[in-house]
Coordinates of C-alpha atoms in Angstrom, one line a residue:
M1 CA 23.8 -115.3 22.3
E2 CA 20.5 -114.9 20.5
K3 CA 19.9 -114.1 16.8
I4 CA 17.0 -111.7 16.5
S5 CA 14.7 -111.9 13.4
L6 CA 13.8 -108.4 12.3
V7 CA 10.5 -107.8 10.6
P8 CA 9.6 -104.5 9.0
A9 CA 7.0 -102.5 11.0
F10 CA 6.0 -100.7 7.8
K11 CA 6.6 -101.3 4.1
D12 CA 5.5 -99.5 0.9
A13 CA 6.9 -98.5 -2.5
R14 CA 9.3 -96.1 -0.8
G15 CA 11.0 -98.9 1.3
E16 CA 10.8 -100.3 4.7
I17 CA 10.9 -99.1 8.3
T18 CA 12.3 -101.7 10.8
D19 CA 12.5 -101.1 14.5
L20 CA 15.7 -102.6 15.8
L21 CA 14.9 -102.2 19.5
E22 CA 11.8 -101.2 21.4
N23 CA 11.3 -100.5 25.1
E24 CA 15.0 -100.8 26.0
T25 CA 17.3 -98.4 27.8
I26 CA 20.4 -97.8 25.7
N27 CA 23.5 -96.3 27.3
A28 CA 25.6 -96.2 24.2
I29 CA 25.6 -96.8 20.5
T30 CA 29.0 -97.6 19.1
R31 CA 30.2 -98.0 15.5
I32 CA 33.0 -100.5 15.0
T33 CA 34.8 -101.1 11.8
F34 CA 36.8 -104.2 10.9
S35 CA 39.6 -104.9 8.5
K36 CA 39.8 -108.4 7.0
G37 CA 41.3 -110.7 9.7
A38 CA 40.9 -108.1 12.5
V39 CA 40.0 -109.7 15.9
R40 CA 38.1 -107.7 18.5
A41 CA 36.7 -108.5 22.0
N42 CA 37.8 -111.9 23.4
H43 CA 36.1 -110.8 26.6
Y44 CA 32.8 -110.7 28.5
H45 CA 30.8 -108.3 30.6
K46 CA 29.2 -108.9 34.0
E47 CA 26.4 -106.3 33.7
T48 CA 26.3 -105.3 30.1
T49 CA 24.0 -106.5 27.3
Q50 CA 25.0 -105.7 23.7
W51 CA 22.9 -105.8 20.5
N52 CA 25.1 -106.2 17.4
Y53 CA 23.7 -105.0 14.1
L54 CA 25.9 -105.6 11.0
I55 CA 25.7 -102.8 8.5
S56 CA 28.1 -104.0 5.9
G57 CA 30.7 -106.8 5.1
S58 CA 30.8 -110.0 7.1
I59 CA 32.2 -111.0 10.5
K60 CA 32.4 -114.1 12.5
L61 CA 30.9 -113.9 16.0
V62 CA 32.2 -116.5 18.4
S63 CA 30.3 -116.7 21.7
Q64 CA 30.3 -119.0 24.7
I65 CA 28.1 -119.3 27.7
P66 CA 30.3 -120.5 30.6
G67 CA 30.4 -124.3 30.8
E68 CA 29.1 -124.8 27.2
P69 CA 30.9 -125.2 23.9
A70 CA 31.7 -122.1 21.8
V71 CA 29.3 -121.2 19.0
E72 CA 30.5 -119.6 15.7
T73 CA 28.0 -117.5 13.7
V74 CA 28.8 -115.7 10.5
M75 CA 27.0 -112.4 10.4
K76 CA 25.9 -110.8 7.2
P77 CA 24.4 -107.3 6.6
G78 CA 21.1 -107.0 8.5
D79 CA 21.9 -109.7 11.0
F80 CA 21.1 -108.7 14.6
I81 CA 22.5 -110.7 17.5
V82 CA 22.3 -110.0 21.2
T83 CA 25.0 -111.0 23.7
G84 CA 24.0 -110.8 27.4
P85 CA 25.9 -110.5 30.6
H86 CA 28.6 -113.2 31.1
V87 CA 28.4 -114.4 27.5
R88 CA 32.0 -114.6 26.3
H89 CA 32.4 -113.2 22.8
A90 CA 34.9 -112.4 20.1
L91 CA 34.5 -110.9 16.6
V92 CA 36.6 -111.5 13.5
G93 CA 36.4 -109.5 10.3
L94 CA 35.9 -111.9 7.4
E95 CA 36.2 -108.9 5.1
E96 CA 36.0 -105.1 5.7
A97 CA 32.9 -104.6 7.8
E98 CA 30.9 -102.1 9.8
L99 CA 29.0 -103.0 13.0
L100 CA 26.7 -101.0 15.2
V101 CA 26.6 -102.0 18.9
F102 CA 23.7 -100.9 21.1
T103 CA 24.7 -101.2 24.7
K104 CA 22.7 -101.4 27.9
G105 CA 25.0 -101.2 30.9
P106 CA 28.4 -99.7 31.8
R107 CA 30.1 -100.0 28.4
G108 CA 30.2 -96.8 26.5
G109 CA 32.5 -93.8 26.5
K110 CA 34.6 -93.4 29.6
E111 CA 33.0 -96.5 31.1
Y112 CA 34.4 -98.6 28.2
E113 CA 36.7 -100.8 30.4
S114 CA 34.7 -100.8 33.7
D115 CA 32.7 -103.9 32.7
T116 CA 35.1 -105.6 30.4
F117 CA 36.8 -108.8 31.5
R118 CA 39.5 -110.2 29.2
L119 CA 39.7 -113.9 28.6
D120 CA 42.8 -115.7 29.7
V121 CA 42.3 -118.1 26.7
P122 CA 40.9 -116.3 23.6
L123 CA 37.8 -117.7 21.9
T124 CA 39.5 -117.1 18.6
T125 CA 42.7 -115.7 17.3
G126 CA 41.5 -114.9 13.8
L127 CA 40.5 -116.5 10.5

């Protein structure tokens, strides 16, 4: 897991323009909503990279590289975190939240389950 620091590419009196990704192949962009206490994921992908951009609310992202301790990160609006292949991850809604996930690899649409491997022992079960 890596937190990405976003810097506006352009800013004036009208507002800001911030590029979330450049020079990446994206296979799917997915909107995920959370209710407070909702748990999602508790899985990993062998081939897929996911960039997670929080639009609203707050969520807890729990990630773990195999053989290392789990890391908990509270995401707030504007946070941008990437989880790469083999990084175990789970997400918990700390309140109602909305997340955009940009995916590179077999993860979107009909391929949703083709590169999803559920964890025998969950990283988290909730709040």
